[in-house]
mmCIF file of C-alpha atoms in Angstrom:
data_model
loop_
_atom_site.group_PDB
_atom_site.id
_atom_site.type_symbol
_atom_site.label_atom_id
_atom_site.label_comp_id
_atom_site.label_asym_id
_atom_site.label_seq_id
_atom_site.Cartn_x
_atom_site.Cartn_y
_atom_site.Cartn_z
ATOM 1 C CA MET A 1 28.797 32.775 69.005
ATOM 2 C CA ALA A 2 29.707 29.177 68.424
ATOM 3 C CA VAL A 3 26.176 28.176 69.413
ATOM 4 C CA LEU A 4 24.658 30.614 66.901
ATOM 5 C CA GLN A 5 26.900 29.303 64.118
ATOM 6 C CA GLY A 6 25.905 25.727 64.978
ATOM 7 C CA THR A 7 22.209 26.626 64.884
ATOM 8 C CA GLY A 8 22.609 28.294 61.485
ATOM 9 C CA SER A 9 24.438 25.297 60.166
ATOM 10 C CA ARG A 10 21.679 22.992 61.370
ATOM 11 C CA ARG A 11 19.084 25.233 59.719
ATOM 12 C CA ARG A 12 21.039 25.252 56.439
ATOM 13 C CA ILE A 13 21.344 21.475 56.601
ATOM 14 C CA ARG A 14 17.596 21.129 57.181
ATOM 15 C CA ARG A 15 16.850 23.448 54.239
ATOM 16 C CA GLU A 16 19.261 21.543 52.000
ATOM 17 C CA HIS A 17 17.680 18.237 53.014
ATOM 18 C CA ALA A 18 14.219 19.623 52.295
ATOM 19 C CA MET A 19 15.329 20.899 48.866
ATOM 20 C CA ALA A 20 16.990 17.577 48.096
ATOM 21 C CA ALA A 21 13.840 15.716 49.091
ATOM 22 C CA GLY A 22 11.740 18.024 46.906
ATOM 23 C CA CYS A 23 14.055 17.492 43.932
ATOM 24 C CA ALA A 24 13.945 13.768 44.471
ATOM 25 C CA MET A 25 10.130 13.852 44.398
ATOM 26 C CA VAL A 26 10.159 15.852 41.165
ATOM 27 C CA MET A 27 12.676 13.468 39.575
ATOM 28 C CA CYS A 28 10.669 10.424 40.646
ATOM 29 C CA THR A 29 7.534 11.977 39.188
ATOM 30 C CA ALA A 30 9.342 12.807 35.925
ATOM 31 C CA VAL A 31 10.670 9.264 35.632
ATOM 32 C CA ALA A 32 7.384 7.626 36.557
ATOM 33 C CA ALA A 33 5.191 9.673 34.193
ATOM 34 C CA PRO A 34 6.586 8.324 30.894
ATOM 35 C CA ALA A 35 6.237 4.763 32.149
ATOM 36 C CA ALA A 36 2.539 5.373 32.741
ATOM 37 C CA THR A 37 2.044 6.853 29.264
ATOM 38 C CA GLY A 38 4.066 4.372 27.275
ATOM 39 C CA GLY A 39 7.159 6.550 27.082
ATOM 40 C CA GLY A 40 5.282 9.785 26.417
ATOM 41 C CA ARG A 41 5.969 9.496 22.661
ATOM 42 C CA THR A 42 3.424 9.432 19.873
ATOM 43 C CA PRO A 43 4.181 6.456 17.566
ATOM 44 C CA ALA A 44 5.432 7.520 14.151
ATOM 45 C CA LYS A 45 2.851 7.180 11.404
ATOM 46 C CA PRO A 46 3.818 4.632 8.771
ATOM 47 C CA THR A 47 4.845 5.750 5.327
ATOM 48 C CA ILE A 48 2.253 4.639 2.785
ATOM 49 C CA VAL A 49 3.571 3.327 -0.529
ATOM 50 C CA LEU A 50 1.038 3.025 -3.370
ATOM 51 C CA VAL A 51 1.871 0.805 -6.358
ATOM 52 C CA HIS A 52 -0.164 1.138 -9.537
ATOM 53 C CA GLY A 53 -1.045 -1.683 -11.898
ATOM 54 C CA ALA A 54 -1.000 -2.417 -15.604
ATOM 55 C CA PHE A 55 -2.233 0.110 -18.191
ATOM 56 C CA ALA A 56 -1.958 2.890 -15.568
ATOM 57 C CA ASP A 57 0.597 5.129 -13.884
ATOM 58 C CA ALA A 58 1.123 6.625 -10.447
ATOM 59 C CA SER A 59 -1.353 9.438 -11.138
ATOM 60 C CA SER A 60 -4.143 6.885 -10.804
ATOM 61 C CA TRP A 61 -3.620 7.231 -7.031
ATOM 62 C CA ASN A 62 -3.958 11.046 -7.011
ATOM 63 C CA GLY A 63 -7.285 11.157 -5.174
ATOM 64 C CA VAL A 64 -6.036 8.765 -2.512
ATOM 65 C CA VAL A 65 -2.707 10.572 -2.132
ATOM 66 C CA GLU A 66 -4.450 13.896 -1.489
ATOM 67 C CA ARG A 67 -6.689 12.385 1.188
ATOM 68 C CA LEU A 68 -3.886 10.551 2.959
ATOM 69 C CA GLU A 69 -1.623 13.598 2.998
ATOM 70 C CA HIS A 70 -4.504 15.663 4.372
ATOM 71 C CA ARG A 71 -4.560 13.213 7.293
ATOM 72 C CA GLY A 72 -0.870 13.734 7.939
ATOM 73 C CA TYR A 73 0.660 10.678 6.264
ATOM 74 C CA THR A 74 3.819 10.598 4.177
ATOM 75 C CA VAL A 75 2.939 8.989 0.838
ATOM 76 C CA ILE A 76 5.069 7.617 -1.992
ATOM 77 C CA ALA A 77 3.561 6.514 -5.310
ATOM 78 C CA PRO A 78 6.473 5.143 -7.358
ATOM 79 C CA ALA A 79 6.414 4.257 -11.028
ATOM 80 C CA ASN A 80 5.886 0.540 -11.485
ATOM 81 C CA PRO A 81 8.107 -0.420 -14.459
ATOM 82 C CA LEU A 82 5.571 -2.976 -15.837
ATOM 83 C CA ARG A 83 8.374 -5.025 -17.373
ATOM 84 C CA GLY A 84 7.796 -8.337 -15.580
ATOM 85 C CA LEU A 85 7.000 -9.596 -12.090
ATOM 86 C CA TYR A 86 10.608 -10.324 -11.095
ATOM 87 C CA ASN A 87 11.928 -7.050 -12.463
ATOM 88 C CA ASP A 88 9.122 -4.933 -11.038
ATOM 89 C CA SER A 89 9.078 -6.463 -7.568
ATOM 90 C CA THR A 90 12.858 -6.078 -7.290
ATOM 91 C CA TYR A 91 12.544 -2.417 -8.205
ATOM 92 C CA ILE A 92 9.722 -1.748 -5.726
ATOM 93 C CA ALA A 93 11.687 -3.588 -3.022
ATOM 94 C CA SER A 94 14.525 -1.117 -3.607
ATOM 95 C CA VAL A 95 12.071 1.760 -3.155
ATOM 96 C CA LEU A 96 11.003 0.247 0.169
ATOM 97 C CA ASP A 97 14.644 0.046 1.228
ATOM 98 C CA SER A 98 14.849 3.835 0.929
ATOM 99 C CA VAL A 99 12.001 4.366 3.409
ATOM 100 C CA LYS A 100 12.743 4.758 7.116
ATOM 101 C CA GLY A 101 10.319 3.398 9.682
ATOM 102 C CA PRO A 102 7.148 1.323 9.274
ATOM 103 C CA ILE A 103 5.460 0.949 5.882
ATOM 104 C CA VAL A 104 1.947 0.261 4.655
ATOM 105 C CA LEU A 105 2.180 -1.110 1.122
ATOM 106 C CA ALA A 106 -0.799 -0.970 -1.249
ATOM 107 C CA GLY A 107 -1.169 -2.366 -4.755
ATOM 108 C CA HIS A 108 -3.849 -2.014 -7.409
ATOM 109 C CA SER A 109 -4.514 -4.738 -9.977
ATOM 110 C CA TYR A 110 -1.186 -6.206 -11.164
ATOM 111 C CA GLY A 111 0.429 -4.034 -8.500
ATOM 112 C CA GLY A 112 -0.960 -6.534 -5.994
ATOM 113 C CA ALA A 113 1.273 -9.266 -7.408
ATOM 114 C CA VAL A 114 4.222 -6.871 -7.237
ATOM 115 C CA ILE A 115 3.749 -5.942 -3.581
ATOM 116 C CA SER A 116 3.262 -9.604 -2.633
ATOM 117 C CA SER A 117 6.812 -10.247 -3.828
ATOM 118 C CA ALA A 118 8.428 -6.905 -2.963
ATOM 119 C CA ALA A 119 7.415 -7.021 0.712
ATOM 120 C CA ALA A 120 8.802 -10.496 1.361
ATOM 121 C CA GLY A 121 11.500 -10.464 4.037
ATOM 122 C CA ASN A 122 11.047 -6.767 4.863
ATOM 123 C CA PRO A 123 10.097 -6.481 8.561
ATOM 124 C CA ARG A 124 9.199 -2.803 8.205
ATOM 125 C CA VAL A 125 6.205 -3.604 5.987
ATOM 126 C CA LYS A 126 3.436 -3.856 8.586
ATOM 127 C CA SER A 127 0.327 -4.075 6.376
ATOM 128 C CA LEU A 128 -0.562 -4.960 2.796
ATOM 129 C CA VAL A 129 -3.556 -3.442 0.985
ATOM 130 C CA TYR A 130 -4.986 -4.938 -2.202
ATOM 131 C CA VAL A 131 -7.360 -2.959 -4.427
ATOM 132 C CA SER A 132 -9.129 -5.136 -7.034
ATOM 133 C CA ALA A 133 -5.777 -6.842 -7.248
ATOM 134 C CA LEU A 134 -3.850 -9.951 -8.175
ATOM 135 C CA MET A 135 -2.675 -11.836 -5.092
ATOM 136 C CA PRO A 136 -0.833 -14.930 -6.331
ATOM 137 C CA ASP A 137 0.423 -17.741 -4.159
ATOM 138 C CA VAL A 138 3.844 -19.288 -4.731
ATOM 139 C CA GLY A 139 3.830 -20.955 -8.151
ATOM 140 C CA GLU A 140 0.849 -18.976 -9.434
ATOM 141 C CA SER A 141 0.825 -16.280 -12.104
ATOM 142 C CA GLY A 142 -1.648 -13.746 -13.375
ATOM 143 C CA ILE A 143 -2.362 -16.071 -16.284
ATOM 144 C CA SER A 144 -3.042 -19.107 -14.119
ATOM 145 C CA LEU A 145 -5.366 -17.146 -11.830
ATOM 146 C CA GLY A 146 -7.155 -15.653 -14.822
ATOM 147 C CA ALA A 147 -7.684 -19.116 -16.279
ATOM 148 C CA ARG A 148 -9.526 -20.157 -13.117
ATOM 149 C CA PHE A 149 -11.547 -16.932 -12.979
ATOM 150 C CA PRO A 150 -12.067 -15.632 -16.541
ATOM 151 C CA SER A 151 -12.837 -11.963 -17.171
ATOM 152 C CA GLU A 152 -13.333 -9.727 -20.183
ATOM 153 C CA LEU A 153 -9.696 -8.599 -20.116
ATOM 154 C CA GLY A 154 -8.622 -11.348 -22.517
ATOM 155 C CA THR A 155 -10.733 -9.876 -25.328
ATOM 156 C CA ALA A 156 -9.875 -6.260 -24.543
ATOM 157 C CA THR A 157 -6.104 -6.214 -25.157
ATOM 158 C CA ARG A 158 -3.865 -5.990 -28.179
ATOM 159 C CA SER A 159 -0.256 -7.184 -28.438
ATOM 160 C CA VAL A 160 2.585 -4.992 -29.700
ATOM 161 C CA PRO A 161 6.194 -6.248 -30.038
ATOM 162 C CA TYR A 162 8.886 -4.050 -28.530
ATOM 163 C CA ARG A 163 12.678 -3.771 -28.599
ATOM 164 C CA ALA A 164 14.828 -2.690 -25.671
ATOM 165 C CA GLY A 165 18.501 -1.967 -25.099
ATOM 166 C CA GLY A 166 21.008 -4.769 -25.448
ATOM 167 C CA GLY A 167 18.941 -6.509 -28.092
ATOM 168 C CA ALA A 168 16.149 -7.515 -25.698
ATOM 169 C CA VAL A 169 12.747 -8.025 -27.271
ATOM 170 C CA GLY A 170 9.313 -8.767 -25.902
ATOM 171 C CA THR A 171 5.610 -8.156 -26.247
ATOM 172 C CA ASP A 172 3.584 -5.366 -24.675
ATOM 173 C CA LEU A 173 -0.124 -5.481 -23.958
ATOM 174 C CA TYR A 174 -2.359 -2.442 -24.438
ATOM 175 C CA LEU A 175 -6.043 -2.066 -23.716
ATOM 176 C CA LYS A 176 -8.029 -1.494 -26.886
ATOM 177 C CA PRO A 177 -9.225 2.123 -26.768
ATOM 178 C CA ASP A 178 -12.784 1.165 -27.712
ATOM 179 C CA ARG A 179 -12.953 -1.391 -24.877
ATOM 180 C CA LEU A 180 -11.211 0.483 -22.084
ATOM 181 C CA HIS A 181 -14.291 2.284 -20.815
ATOM 182 C CA GLN A 182 -16.430 -0.854 -20.581
ATOM 183 C CA VAL A 183 -13.800 -3.224 -19.215
ATOM 184 C CA PHE A 184 -11.497 -0.994 -17.176
ATOM 185 C CA ALA A 185 -13.347 2.123 -16.035
ATOM 186 C CA ALA A 186 -17.096 1.816 -16.606
ATOM 187 C CA ASP A 187 -18.011 4.105 -13.690
ATOM 188 C CA LEU A 188 -15.910 7.004 -14.978
ATOM 189 C CA PRO A 189 -17.087 9.525 -17.583
ATOM 190 C CA GLU A 190 -16.387 8.532 -21.184
ATOM 191 C CA SER A 191 -14.225 11.633 -21.581
ATOM 192 C CA THR A 192 -12.006 10.457 -18.711
ATOM 193 C CA ALA A 193 -11.823 6.954 -20.177
ATOM 194 C CA ARG A 194 -10.655 8.396 -23.497
ATOM 195 C CA VAL A 195 -7.790 10.174 -21.740
ATOM 196 C CA LEU A 196 -6.878 6.956 -19.901
ATOM 197 C CA ALA A 197 -6.807 5.133 -23.241
ATOM 198 C CA VAL A 198 -4.425 7.671 -24.755
ATOM 199 C CA THR A 199 -2.096 7.872 -21.740
ATOM 200 C CA GLN A 200 -2.096 4.192 -20.729
ATOM 201 C CA ARG A 201 1.218 2.503 -20.009
ATOM 202 C CA PRO A 202 1.642 -0.900 -21.631
ATOM 203 C CA VAL A 203 2.596 -3.943 -19.613
ATOM 204 C CA ALA A 204 4.993 -6.662 -20.772
ATOM 205 C CA THR A 205 3.407 -10.100 -21.062
ATOM 206 C CA THR A 206 5.999 -11.407 -18.575
ATOM 207 C CA ALA A 207 4.164 -9.450 -15.881
ATOM 208 C CA PHE A 208 1.358 -12.001 -16.125
ATOM 209 C CA SER A 209 3.297 -15.118 -17.143
ATOM 210 C CA GLU A 210 6.042 -15.140 -14.488
ATOM 211 C CA LYS A 211 5.143 -17.258 -11.469
ATOM 212 C CA ALA A 212 5.370 -15.854 -7.961
ATOM 213 C CA LYS A 213 8.337 -17.137 -5.960
ATOM 214 C CA VAL A 214 7.132 -15.722 -2.621
ATOM 215 C CA ALA A 215 3.836 -14.577 -1.104
ATOM 216 C CA ALA A 216 4.288 -11.922 1.571
ATOM 217 C CA TRP A 217 0.578 -11.959 2.444
ATOM 218 C CA LYS A 218 1.144 -15.280 4.203
ATOM 219 C CA HIS A 219 3.115 -13.461 6.903
ATOM 220 C CA ILE A 220 1.870 -9.850 6.796
ATOM 221 C CA PRO A 221 -1.695 -8.765 7.695
ATOM 222 C CA SER A 222 -3.689 -7.766 4.629
ATOM 223 C CA TRP A 223 -6.727 -5.727 3.645
ATOM 224 C CA PHE A 224 -8.633 -6.263 0.377
ATOM 225 C CA LEU A 225 -11.093 -4.149 -1.571
ATOM 226 C CA VAL A 226 -13.324 -6.199 -3.903
ATOM 227 C CA ALA A 227 -14.731 -4.194 -6.813
ATOM 228 C CA LYS A 228 -18.087 -5.848 -7.462
ATOM 229 C CA GLN A 229 -18.441 -4.436 -10.996
ATOM 230 C CA ASP A 230 -14.884 -5.271 -12.046
ATOM 231 C CA LYS A 231 -14.576 -6.667 -15.581
ATOM 232 C CA THR A 232 -10.768 -6.662 -15.684
ATOM 233 C CA VAL A 233 -10.192 -8.956 -12.697
ATOM 234 C CA ASN A 234 -13.112 -11.244 -11.933
ATOM 235 C CA PRO A 235 -14.663 -10.242 -8.569
ATOM 236 C CA ASP A 236 -14.874 -13.951 -7.693
ATOM 237 C CA GLN A 237 -11.102 -14.132 -8.095
ATOM 238 C CA GLU A 238 -10.728 -11.168 -5.741
ATOM 239 C CA ARG A 239 -12.993 -12.838 -3.168
ATOM 240 C CA PHE A 240 -11.084 -16.116 -3.480
ATOM 241 C CA GLU A 241 -7.734 -14.395 -2.960
ATOM 242 C CA ALA A 242 -8.949 -12.360 0.003
ATOM 243 C CA LYS A 243 -10.518 -15.359 1.727
ATOM 244 C CA ARG A 244 -7.427 -17.499 1.181
ATOM 245 C CA ALA A 245 -5.212 -14.818 2.714
ATOM 246 C CA GLY A 246 -7.551 -14.111 5.610
ATOM 247 C CA SER A 247 -7.711 -10.475 4.524
ATOM 248 C CA HIS A 248 -9.905 -7.835 6.134
ATOM 249 C CA THR A 249 -12.290 -7.396 3.201
ATOM 250 C CA VAL A 250 -14.727 -4.763 1.965
ATOM 251 C CA GLU A 251 -16.832 -4.861 -1.207
ATOM 252 C CA ILE A 252 -18.023 -1.793 -3.103
ATOM 253 C CA ASP A 253 -19.913 -1.156 -6.340
ATOM 254 C CA SER A 254 -16.975 -0.107 -8.469
ATOM 255 C CA SER A 255 -15.228 -0.754 -11.724
ATOM 256 C CA HIS A 256 -11.632 -1.965 -11.783
ATOM 257 C CA VAL A 257 -10.223 1.506 -11.027
ATOM 258 C CA ALA A 258 -11.769 1.999 -7.576
ATOM 259 C CA MET A 259 -8.966 4.324 -6.451
ATOM 260 C CA ILE A 260 -10.064 6.771 -9.209
ATOM 261 C CA SER A 261 -13.846 6.385 -9.040
ATOM 262 C CA HIS A 262 -14.119 5.799 -5.268
ATOM 263 C CA PRO A 263 -11.008 7.369 -3.699
ATOM 264 C CA GLU A 264 -12.701 7.886 -0.323
ATOM 265 C CA ALA A 265 -13.519 4.186 0.061
ATOM 266 C CA VAL A 266 -9.989 3.191 -0.927
ATOM 267 C CA THR A 267 -8.512 5.784 1.429
ATOM 268 C CA ASP A 268 -10.645 4.469 4.286
ATOM 269 C CA LEU A 269 -9.318 0.950 3.728
ATOM 270 C CA VAL A 270 -5.713 2.154 3.611
ATOM 271 C CA LEU A 271 -6.284 4.102 6.832
ATOM 272 C CA ARG A 272 -7.568 0.964 8.551
ATOM 273 C CA ALA A 273 -4.385 -0.817 7.581
ATOM 274 C CA ALA A 274 -2.285 2.175 8.659
ATOM 275 C CA THR A 275 -3.999 2.403 12.038
ATOM 276 C CA ALA A 276 -3.363 -1.276 12.644
ATOM 277 C CA ALA A 277 0.295 -0.701 11.794
ATOM 278 C CA ASP A 278 0.748 2.181 14.285
#
C-alpha cells in the first residue's frame, strides 16, 4: 500500500512538473511576443489642430476637417482671435495645452505666424504644416516679409478703427468686397467669394506689425504648401520661407485659400505630417 501511494505521488509530481513547464512556456511566449511587435500597441494618432488666418474663420477648414475625421483623426479648428500676434499665439498655445498626446499643428496665411509662436517650447507638437502661410523668423513681421515680397494685398484692404473694452482702441483691416475674389479666392465661384466678403473676420493691424519673438519651425519638422496663383501672399515669399526652414514642400495651382478650393491636396499634406508624427 505504501508503495502504491509513493507511485501515485511520483505520478502527481510528474504531472505537476509538466503543467508547470507548460505554463512557463506560455508565459515566456506571452512576454516575448510584445517585445517582437514593439509592445503590441498601435501608436495613438496625433490630434490635428487647424488654425485659420486673417479675413477668415474656422469654417474655412471644413473640407479638410471632414477628410481628416473620415481617416480617423481627432481634429480641432479653434477660433483665431486676430487681435495681434502676441495675443493670438498665446491663446492658441492655451488651446494646445488642453490637448493630450502628440499634436500636428497647421496654419493658413497669418495662422502660420501664429503657430510658429504658439508651438515654441511645446514638446507634444511633432509637426508644423503651413498652407500659403506667413513663416516669420525671430525679429520679422508680416509687414517686413511683405515688403521684401510685395503682393496685391496692400491695395485690397481698407482700414476701420475699432474700440474695445477698457478703453483700448486699434485699427482693423478688411478685404475690399470688390477685390476679394481676385486677390483672395480667384479659383472659387464668384457667389462663394461674395459670401466670404460678407462673413469675413477683420484682423487687427498688430497681427502684421508685431515681430516674432520665437520661431518653432527651427526645431520642429515642417511641411509647406505653396499656392502658385496666390495674390495675397507672394508665392516667392512662400518658397523663400519653406526653403529657409527646410520644409517638405509641395506646389499646387491654387489661390490663397487652398484649403477651400483644394481640400484634398491640403489634407494629403497634413496626413504626411501626421504620419511622420506617429
